[in-house]
N, CA, C and O atoms as a MOPAC input file, in Angstrom:
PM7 MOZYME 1SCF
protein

 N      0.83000 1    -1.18200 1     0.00000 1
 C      0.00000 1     0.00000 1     0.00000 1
 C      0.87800 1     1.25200 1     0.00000 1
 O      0.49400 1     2.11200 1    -0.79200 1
 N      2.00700 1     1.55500 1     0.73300 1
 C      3.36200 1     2.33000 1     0.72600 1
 C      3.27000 1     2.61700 1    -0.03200 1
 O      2.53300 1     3.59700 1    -0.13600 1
 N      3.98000 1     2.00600 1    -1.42900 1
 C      4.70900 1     1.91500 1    -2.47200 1
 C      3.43700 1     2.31300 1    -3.56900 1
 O      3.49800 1     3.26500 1    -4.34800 1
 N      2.34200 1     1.42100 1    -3.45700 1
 C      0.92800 1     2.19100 1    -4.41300 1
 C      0.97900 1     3.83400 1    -3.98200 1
 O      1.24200 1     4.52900 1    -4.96300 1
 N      0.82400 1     4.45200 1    -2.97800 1
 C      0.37600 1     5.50400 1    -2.42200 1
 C      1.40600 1     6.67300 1    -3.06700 1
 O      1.21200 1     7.79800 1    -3.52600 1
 N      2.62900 1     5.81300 1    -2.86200 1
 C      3.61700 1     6.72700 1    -3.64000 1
 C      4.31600 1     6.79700 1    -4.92500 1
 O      5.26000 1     7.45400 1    -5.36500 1
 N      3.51300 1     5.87600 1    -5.38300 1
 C      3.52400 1     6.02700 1    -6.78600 1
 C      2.45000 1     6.50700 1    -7.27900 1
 O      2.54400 1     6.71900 1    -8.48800 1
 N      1.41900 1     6.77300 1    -6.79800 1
 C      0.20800 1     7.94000 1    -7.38400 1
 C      0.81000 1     9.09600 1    -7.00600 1
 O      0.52600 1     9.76800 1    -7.99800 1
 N      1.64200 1    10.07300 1    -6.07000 1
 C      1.73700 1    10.73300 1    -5.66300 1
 C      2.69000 1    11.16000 1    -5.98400 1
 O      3.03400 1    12.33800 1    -5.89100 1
 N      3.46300 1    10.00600 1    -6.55200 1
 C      4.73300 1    10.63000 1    -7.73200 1
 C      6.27400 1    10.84200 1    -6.93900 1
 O      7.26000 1    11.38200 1    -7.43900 1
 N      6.16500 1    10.25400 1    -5.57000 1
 C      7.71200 1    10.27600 1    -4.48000 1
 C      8.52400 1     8.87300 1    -5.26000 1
 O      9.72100 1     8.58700 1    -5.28500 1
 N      7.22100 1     8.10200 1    -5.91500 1
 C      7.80200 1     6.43400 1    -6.02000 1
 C      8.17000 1     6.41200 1    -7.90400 1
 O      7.32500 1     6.11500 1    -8.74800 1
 N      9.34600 1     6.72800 1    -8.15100 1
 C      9.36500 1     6.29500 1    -9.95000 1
 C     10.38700 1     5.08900 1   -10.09300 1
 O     11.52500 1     5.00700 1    -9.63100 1
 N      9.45000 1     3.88700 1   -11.10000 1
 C      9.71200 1     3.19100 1   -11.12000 1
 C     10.91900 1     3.42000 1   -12.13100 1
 O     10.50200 1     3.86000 1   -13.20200 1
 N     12.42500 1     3.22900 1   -12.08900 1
 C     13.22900 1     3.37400 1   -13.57800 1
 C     13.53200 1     1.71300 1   -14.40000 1
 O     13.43800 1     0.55300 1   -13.99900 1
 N     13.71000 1     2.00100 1   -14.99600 1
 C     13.73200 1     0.64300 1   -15.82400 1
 C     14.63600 1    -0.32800 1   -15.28200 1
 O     14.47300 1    -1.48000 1   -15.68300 1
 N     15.47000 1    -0.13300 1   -14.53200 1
 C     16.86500 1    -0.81500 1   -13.94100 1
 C     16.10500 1    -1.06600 1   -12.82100 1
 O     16.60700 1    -2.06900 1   -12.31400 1
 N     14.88300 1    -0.59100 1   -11.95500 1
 C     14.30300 1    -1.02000 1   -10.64100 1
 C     13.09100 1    -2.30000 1   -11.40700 1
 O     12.90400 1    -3.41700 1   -10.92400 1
 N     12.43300 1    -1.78300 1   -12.61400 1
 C     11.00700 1    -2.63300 1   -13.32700 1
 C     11.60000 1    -3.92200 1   -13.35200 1
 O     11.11000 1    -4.93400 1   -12.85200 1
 N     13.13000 1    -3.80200 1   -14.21000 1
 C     13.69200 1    -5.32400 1   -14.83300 1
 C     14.24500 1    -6.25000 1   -13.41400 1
 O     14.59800 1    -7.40300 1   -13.66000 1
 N     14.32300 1    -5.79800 1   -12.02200 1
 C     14.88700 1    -6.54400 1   -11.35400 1
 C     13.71300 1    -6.51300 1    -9.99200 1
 O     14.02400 1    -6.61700 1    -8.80500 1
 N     12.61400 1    -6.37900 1   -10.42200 1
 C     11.21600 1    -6.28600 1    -9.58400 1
 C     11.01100 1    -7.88700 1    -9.50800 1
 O     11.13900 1    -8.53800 1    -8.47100 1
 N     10.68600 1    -8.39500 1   -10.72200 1
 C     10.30400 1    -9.74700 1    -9.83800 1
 C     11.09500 1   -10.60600 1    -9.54500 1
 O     10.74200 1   -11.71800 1    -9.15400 1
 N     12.68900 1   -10.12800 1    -9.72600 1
 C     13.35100 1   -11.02200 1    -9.05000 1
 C     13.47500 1   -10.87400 1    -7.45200 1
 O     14.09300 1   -11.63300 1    -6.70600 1
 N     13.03100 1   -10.17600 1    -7.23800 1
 C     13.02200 1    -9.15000 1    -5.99500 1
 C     11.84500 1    -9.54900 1    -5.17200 1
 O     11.89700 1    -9.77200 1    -3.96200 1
 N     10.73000 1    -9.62600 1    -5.95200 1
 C      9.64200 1   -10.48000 1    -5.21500 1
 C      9.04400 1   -11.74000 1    -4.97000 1
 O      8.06500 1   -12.14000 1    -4.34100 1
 N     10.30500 1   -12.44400 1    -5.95000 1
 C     10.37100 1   -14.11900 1    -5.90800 1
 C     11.15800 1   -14.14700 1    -4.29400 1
 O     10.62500 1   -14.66600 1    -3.31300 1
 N     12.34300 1   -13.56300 1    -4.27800 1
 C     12.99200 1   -13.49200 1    -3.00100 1
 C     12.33500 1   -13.33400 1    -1.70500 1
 O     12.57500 1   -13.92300 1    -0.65200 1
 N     11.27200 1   -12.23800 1    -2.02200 1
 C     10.31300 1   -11.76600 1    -0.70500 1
 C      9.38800 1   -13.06400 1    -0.20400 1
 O      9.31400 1   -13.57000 1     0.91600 1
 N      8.59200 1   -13.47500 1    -1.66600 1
 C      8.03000 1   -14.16500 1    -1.29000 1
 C      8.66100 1   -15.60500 1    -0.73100 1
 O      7.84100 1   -15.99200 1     0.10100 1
 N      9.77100 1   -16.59200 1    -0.81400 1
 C     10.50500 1   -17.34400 1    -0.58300 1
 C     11.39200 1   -17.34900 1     0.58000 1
 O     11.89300 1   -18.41700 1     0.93100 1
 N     11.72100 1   -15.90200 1     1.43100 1
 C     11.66800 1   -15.64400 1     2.69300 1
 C     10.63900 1   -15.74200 1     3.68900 1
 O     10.64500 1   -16.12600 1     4.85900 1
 N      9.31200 1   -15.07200 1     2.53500 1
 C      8.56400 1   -15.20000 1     3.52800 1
 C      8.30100 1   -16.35400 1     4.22000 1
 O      8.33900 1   -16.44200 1     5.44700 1
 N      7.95900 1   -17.49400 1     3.24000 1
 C      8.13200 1   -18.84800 1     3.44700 1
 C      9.12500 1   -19.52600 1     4.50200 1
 O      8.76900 1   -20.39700 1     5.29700 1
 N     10.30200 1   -19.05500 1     4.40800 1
 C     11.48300 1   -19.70500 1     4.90400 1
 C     10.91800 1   -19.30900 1     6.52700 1
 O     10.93200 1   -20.17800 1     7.40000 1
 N     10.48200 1   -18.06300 1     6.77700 1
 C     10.49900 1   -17.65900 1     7.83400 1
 C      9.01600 1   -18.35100 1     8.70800 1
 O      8.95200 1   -18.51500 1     9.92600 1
 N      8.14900 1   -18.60600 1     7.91200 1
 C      6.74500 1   -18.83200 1     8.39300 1
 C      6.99000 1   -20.68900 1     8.86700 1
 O      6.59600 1   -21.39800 1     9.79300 1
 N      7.83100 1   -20.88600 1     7.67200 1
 C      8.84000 1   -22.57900 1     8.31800 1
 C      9.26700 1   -22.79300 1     9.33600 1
 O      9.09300 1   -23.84400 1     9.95300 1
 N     10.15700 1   -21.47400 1     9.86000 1
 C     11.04800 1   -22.01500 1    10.61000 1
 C     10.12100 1   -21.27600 1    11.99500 1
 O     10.69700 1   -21.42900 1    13.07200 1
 N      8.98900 1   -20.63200 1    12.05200 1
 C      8.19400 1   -20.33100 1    13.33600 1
 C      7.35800 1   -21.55100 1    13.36100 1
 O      6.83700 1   -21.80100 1    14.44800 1
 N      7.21500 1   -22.04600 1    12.76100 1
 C      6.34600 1   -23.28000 1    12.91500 1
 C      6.76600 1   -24.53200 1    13.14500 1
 O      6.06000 1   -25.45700 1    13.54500 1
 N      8.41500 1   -24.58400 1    12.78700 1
 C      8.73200 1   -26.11500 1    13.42000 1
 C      9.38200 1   -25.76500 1    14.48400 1
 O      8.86500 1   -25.93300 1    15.58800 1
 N     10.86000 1   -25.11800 1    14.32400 1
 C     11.58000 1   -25.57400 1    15.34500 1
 C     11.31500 1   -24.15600 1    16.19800 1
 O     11.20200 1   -24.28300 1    17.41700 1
 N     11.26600 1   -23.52500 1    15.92900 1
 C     10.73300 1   -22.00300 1    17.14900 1
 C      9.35400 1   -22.32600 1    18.13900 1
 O      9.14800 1   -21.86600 1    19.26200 1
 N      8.55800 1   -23.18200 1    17.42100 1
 C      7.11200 1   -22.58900 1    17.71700 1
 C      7.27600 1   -23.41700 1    19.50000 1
 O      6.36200 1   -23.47100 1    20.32400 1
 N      8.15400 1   -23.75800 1    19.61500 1
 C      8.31500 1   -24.11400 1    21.54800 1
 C      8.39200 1   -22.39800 1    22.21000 1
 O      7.74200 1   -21.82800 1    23.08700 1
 N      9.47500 1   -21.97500 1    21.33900 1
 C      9.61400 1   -20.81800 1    21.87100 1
 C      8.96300 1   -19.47800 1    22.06900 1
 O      9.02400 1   -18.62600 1    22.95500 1
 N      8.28900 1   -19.59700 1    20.88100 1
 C      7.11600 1   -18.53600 1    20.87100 1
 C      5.63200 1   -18.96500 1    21.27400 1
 O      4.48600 1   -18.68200 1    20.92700 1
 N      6.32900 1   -19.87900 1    22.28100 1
 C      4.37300 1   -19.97900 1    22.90400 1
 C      5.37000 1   -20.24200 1    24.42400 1
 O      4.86700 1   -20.93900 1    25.30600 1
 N      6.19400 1   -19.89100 1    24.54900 1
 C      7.08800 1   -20.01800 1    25.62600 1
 C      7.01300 1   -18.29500 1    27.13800 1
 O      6.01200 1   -17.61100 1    27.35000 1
 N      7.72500 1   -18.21200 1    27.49700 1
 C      7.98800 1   -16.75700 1    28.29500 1
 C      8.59600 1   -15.76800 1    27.57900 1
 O      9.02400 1   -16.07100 1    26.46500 1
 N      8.76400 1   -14.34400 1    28.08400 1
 C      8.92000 1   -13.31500 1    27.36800 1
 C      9.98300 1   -13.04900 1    26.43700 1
 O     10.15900 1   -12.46700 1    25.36700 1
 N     10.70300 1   -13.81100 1    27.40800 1
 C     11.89400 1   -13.85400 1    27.09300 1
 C     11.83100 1   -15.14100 1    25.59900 1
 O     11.84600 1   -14.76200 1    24.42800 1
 N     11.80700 1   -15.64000 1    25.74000 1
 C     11.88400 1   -16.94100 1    24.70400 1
 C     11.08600 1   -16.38700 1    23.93400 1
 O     11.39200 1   -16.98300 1    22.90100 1
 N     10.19500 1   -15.61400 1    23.60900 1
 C      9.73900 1   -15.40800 1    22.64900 1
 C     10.11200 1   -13.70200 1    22.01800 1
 O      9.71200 1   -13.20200 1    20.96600 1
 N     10.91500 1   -13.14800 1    22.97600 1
 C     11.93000 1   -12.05500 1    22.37400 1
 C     13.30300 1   -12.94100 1    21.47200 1
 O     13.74800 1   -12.56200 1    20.38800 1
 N     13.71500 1   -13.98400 1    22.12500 1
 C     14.88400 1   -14.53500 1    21.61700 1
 C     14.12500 1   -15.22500 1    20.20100 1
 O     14.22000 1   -14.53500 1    19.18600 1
 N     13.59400 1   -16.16700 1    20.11500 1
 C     12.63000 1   -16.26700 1    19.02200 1
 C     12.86900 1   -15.59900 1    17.94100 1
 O     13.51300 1   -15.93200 1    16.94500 1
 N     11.94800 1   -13.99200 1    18.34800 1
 C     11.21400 1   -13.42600 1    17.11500 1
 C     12.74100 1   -12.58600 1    16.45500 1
 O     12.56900 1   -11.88400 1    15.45800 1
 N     14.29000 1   -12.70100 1    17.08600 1
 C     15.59700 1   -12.54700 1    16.54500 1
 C     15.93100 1   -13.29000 1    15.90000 1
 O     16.66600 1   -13.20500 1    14.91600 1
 N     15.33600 1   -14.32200 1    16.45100 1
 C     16.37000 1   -15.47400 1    15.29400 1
 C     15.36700 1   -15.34000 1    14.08300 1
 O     15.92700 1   -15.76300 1    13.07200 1
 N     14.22400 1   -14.95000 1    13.85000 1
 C     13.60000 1   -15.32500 1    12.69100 1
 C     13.81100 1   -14.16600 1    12.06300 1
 O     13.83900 1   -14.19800 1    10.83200 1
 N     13.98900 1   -12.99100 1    12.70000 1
 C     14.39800 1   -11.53300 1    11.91400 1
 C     15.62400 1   -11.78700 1    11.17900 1
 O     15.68200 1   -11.61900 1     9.96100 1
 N     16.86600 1   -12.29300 1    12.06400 1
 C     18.12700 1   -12.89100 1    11.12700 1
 C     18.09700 1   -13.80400 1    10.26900 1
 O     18.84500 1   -13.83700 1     9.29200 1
 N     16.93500 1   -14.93400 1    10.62900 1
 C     17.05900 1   -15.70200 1     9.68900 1
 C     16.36300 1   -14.79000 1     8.13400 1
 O     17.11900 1   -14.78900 1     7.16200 1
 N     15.14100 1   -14.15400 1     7.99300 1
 C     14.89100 1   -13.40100 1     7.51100 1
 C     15.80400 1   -12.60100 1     6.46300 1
 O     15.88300 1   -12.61900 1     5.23500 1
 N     16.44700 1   -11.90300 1     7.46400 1
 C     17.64500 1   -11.30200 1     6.41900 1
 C     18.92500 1   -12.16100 1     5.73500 1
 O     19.63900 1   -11.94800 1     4.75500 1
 N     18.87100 1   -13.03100 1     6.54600 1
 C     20.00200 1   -13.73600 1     5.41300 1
 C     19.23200 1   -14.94800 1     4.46400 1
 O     19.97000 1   -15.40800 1     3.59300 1
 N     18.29300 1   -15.33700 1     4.50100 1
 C     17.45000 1   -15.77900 1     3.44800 1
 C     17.16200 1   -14.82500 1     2.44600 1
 O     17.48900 1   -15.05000 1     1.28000 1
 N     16.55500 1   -13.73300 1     2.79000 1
 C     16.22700 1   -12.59500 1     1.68800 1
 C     17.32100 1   -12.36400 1     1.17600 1
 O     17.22300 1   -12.23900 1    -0.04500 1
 N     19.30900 1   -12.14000 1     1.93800 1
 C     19.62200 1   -11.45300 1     1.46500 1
 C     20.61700 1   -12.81100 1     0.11700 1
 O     21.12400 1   -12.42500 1    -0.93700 1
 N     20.62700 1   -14.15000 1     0.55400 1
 C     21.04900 1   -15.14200 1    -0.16500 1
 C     20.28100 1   -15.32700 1    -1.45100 1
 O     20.81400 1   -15.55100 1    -2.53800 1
 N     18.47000 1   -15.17100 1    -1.15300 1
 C     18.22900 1   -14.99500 1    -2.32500 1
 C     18.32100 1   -13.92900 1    -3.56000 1
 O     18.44500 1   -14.16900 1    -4.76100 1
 N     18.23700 1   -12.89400 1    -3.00100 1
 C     18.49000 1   -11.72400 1    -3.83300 1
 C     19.53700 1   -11.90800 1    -4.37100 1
 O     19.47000 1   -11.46000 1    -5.51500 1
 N     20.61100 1   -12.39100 1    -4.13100 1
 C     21.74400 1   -12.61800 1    -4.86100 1
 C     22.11300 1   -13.44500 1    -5.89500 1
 O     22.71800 1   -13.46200 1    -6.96700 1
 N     21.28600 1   -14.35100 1    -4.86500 1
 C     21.32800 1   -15.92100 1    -6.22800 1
 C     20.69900 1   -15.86300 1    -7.53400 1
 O     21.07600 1   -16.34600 1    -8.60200 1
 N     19.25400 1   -14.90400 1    -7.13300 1
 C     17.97400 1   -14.58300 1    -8.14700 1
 C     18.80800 1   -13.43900 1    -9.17900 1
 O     18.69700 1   -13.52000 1   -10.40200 1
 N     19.73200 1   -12.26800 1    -8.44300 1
 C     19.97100 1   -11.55100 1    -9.25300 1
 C     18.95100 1   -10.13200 1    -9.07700 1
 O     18.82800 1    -9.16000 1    -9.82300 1
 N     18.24500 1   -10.48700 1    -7.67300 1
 C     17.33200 1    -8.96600 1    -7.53000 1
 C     18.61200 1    -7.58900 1    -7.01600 1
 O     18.52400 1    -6.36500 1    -7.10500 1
 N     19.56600 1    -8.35000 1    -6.56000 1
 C     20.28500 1    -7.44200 1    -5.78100 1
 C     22.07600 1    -7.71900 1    -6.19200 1
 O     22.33600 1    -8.75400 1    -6.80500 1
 N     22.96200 1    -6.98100 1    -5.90800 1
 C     24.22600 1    -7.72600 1    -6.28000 1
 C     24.76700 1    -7.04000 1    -5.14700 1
 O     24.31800 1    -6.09500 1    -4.49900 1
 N     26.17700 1    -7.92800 1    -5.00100 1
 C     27.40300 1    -7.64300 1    -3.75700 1
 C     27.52800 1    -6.37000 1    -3.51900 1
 O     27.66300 1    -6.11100 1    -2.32400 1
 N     27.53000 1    -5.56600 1    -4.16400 1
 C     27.99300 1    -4.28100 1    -4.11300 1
 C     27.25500 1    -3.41100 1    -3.57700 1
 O     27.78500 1    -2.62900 1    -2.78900 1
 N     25.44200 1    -3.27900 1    -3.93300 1
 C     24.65000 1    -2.70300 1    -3.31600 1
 C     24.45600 1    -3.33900 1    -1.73900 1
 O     23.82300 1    -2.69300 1    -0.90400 1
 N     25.01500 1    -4.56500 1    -1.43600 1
 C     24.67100 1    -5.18700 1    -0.04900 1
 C     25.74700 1    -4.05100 1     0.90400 1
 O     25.50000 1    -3.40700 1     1.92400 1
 N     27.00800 1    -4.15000 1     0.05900 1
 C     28.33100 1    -3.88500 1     0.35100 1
 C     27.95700 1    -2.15500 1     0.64000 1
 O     27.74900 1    -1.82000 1     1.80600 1
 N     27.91700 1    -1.56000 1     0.01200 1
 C     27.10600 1    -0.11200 1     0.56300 1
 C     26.50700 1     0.36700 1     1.35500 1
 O     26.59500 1     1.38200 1     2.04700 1
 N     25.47600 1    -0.88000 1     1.17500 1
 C     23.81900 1    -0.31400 1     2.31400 1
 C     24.78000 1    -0.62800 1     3.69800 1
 O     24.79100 1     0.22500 1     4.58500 1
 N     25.64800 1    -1.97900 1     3.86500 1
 C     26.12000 1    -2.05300 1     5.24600 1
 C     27.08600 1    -0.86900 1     5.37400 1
 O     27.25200 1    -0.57700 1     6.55800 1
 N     27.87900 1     0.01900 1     4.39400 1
 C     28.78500 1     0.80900 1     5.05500 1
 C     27.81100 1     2.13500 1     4.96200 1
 O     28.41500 1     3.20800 1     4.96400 1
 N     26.05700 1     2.19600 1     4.86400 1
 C     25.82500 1     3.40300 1     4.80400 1
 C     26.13000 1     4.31600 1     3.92700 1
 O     26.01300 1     5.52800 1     4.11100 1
 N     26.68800 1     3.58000 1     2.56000 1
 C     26.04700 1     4.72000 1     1.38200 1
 C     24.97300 1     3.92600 1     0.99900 1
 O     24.56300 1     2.79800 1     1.27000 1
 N     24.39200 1     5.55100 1    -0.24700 1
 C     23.36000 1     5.36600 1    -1.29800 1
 C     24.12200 1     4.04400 1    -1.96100 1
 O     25.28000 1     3.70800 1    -1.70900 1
 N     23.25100 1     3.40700 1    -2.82000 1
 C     23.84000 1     2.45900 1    -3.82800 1
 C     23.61100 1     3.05300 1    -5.49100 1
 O     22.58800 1     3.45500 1    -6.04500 1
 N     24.44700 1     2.97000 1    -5.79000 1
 C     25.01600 1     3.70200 1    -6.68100 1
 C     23.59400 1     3.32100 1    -7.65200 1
 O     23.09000 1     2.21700 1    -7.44600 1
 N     22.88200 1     4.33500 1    -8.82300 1
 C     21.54200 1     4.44400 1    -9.58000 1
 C     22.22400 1     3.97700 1   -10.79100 1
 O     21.59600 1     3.84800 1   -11.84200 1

């Protein structure tokens, strides 16, 4: 809804270098999402029906697992490459 809202509103332009690497980008999303909804349901789900604590420790491991699923696929798929990973962690823009 974000991303609709701001692309009527004209903050969101799609450039052709973002269109051509969109659904590789949302094969990834969606295939995390998965990975992650897996791994709360087998081996976590002790923990997240557990105490506060166990289910703070939990909902970390699935955030990390999260990002390094998303960020393995993006790479493999080709939504994302080394270099833009290599940036965003030192806090630049990634190069347009």
């Amino acid at each position: 809804m974000l991303s609709w809202t701001l692309h009527k509103r004209g903050h969101l332009v799609l450039d052709p270098h973002l269109r051509a690497r969109l659904p590789r980008i949302l094969i990834s999303s969606l295939l995390m999402g998965f990975a992650v909804w897996a791994i709360a349901y087998w081996p976590l789900a002790p923990l997240l029906a557990g105490r506060l604590y166990l289910q703070a420790a939990a909902i970390m491991i699935l955030v990390l697992a999260g990002l390094i699923v998303f960020g393995a696929l993006a790479l493999l798929t080709g939504g994302a490459s080394a270099t833009e990973f290599r940036d965003l962690l030192r806090g630049r823009r990634p190069a347009a």
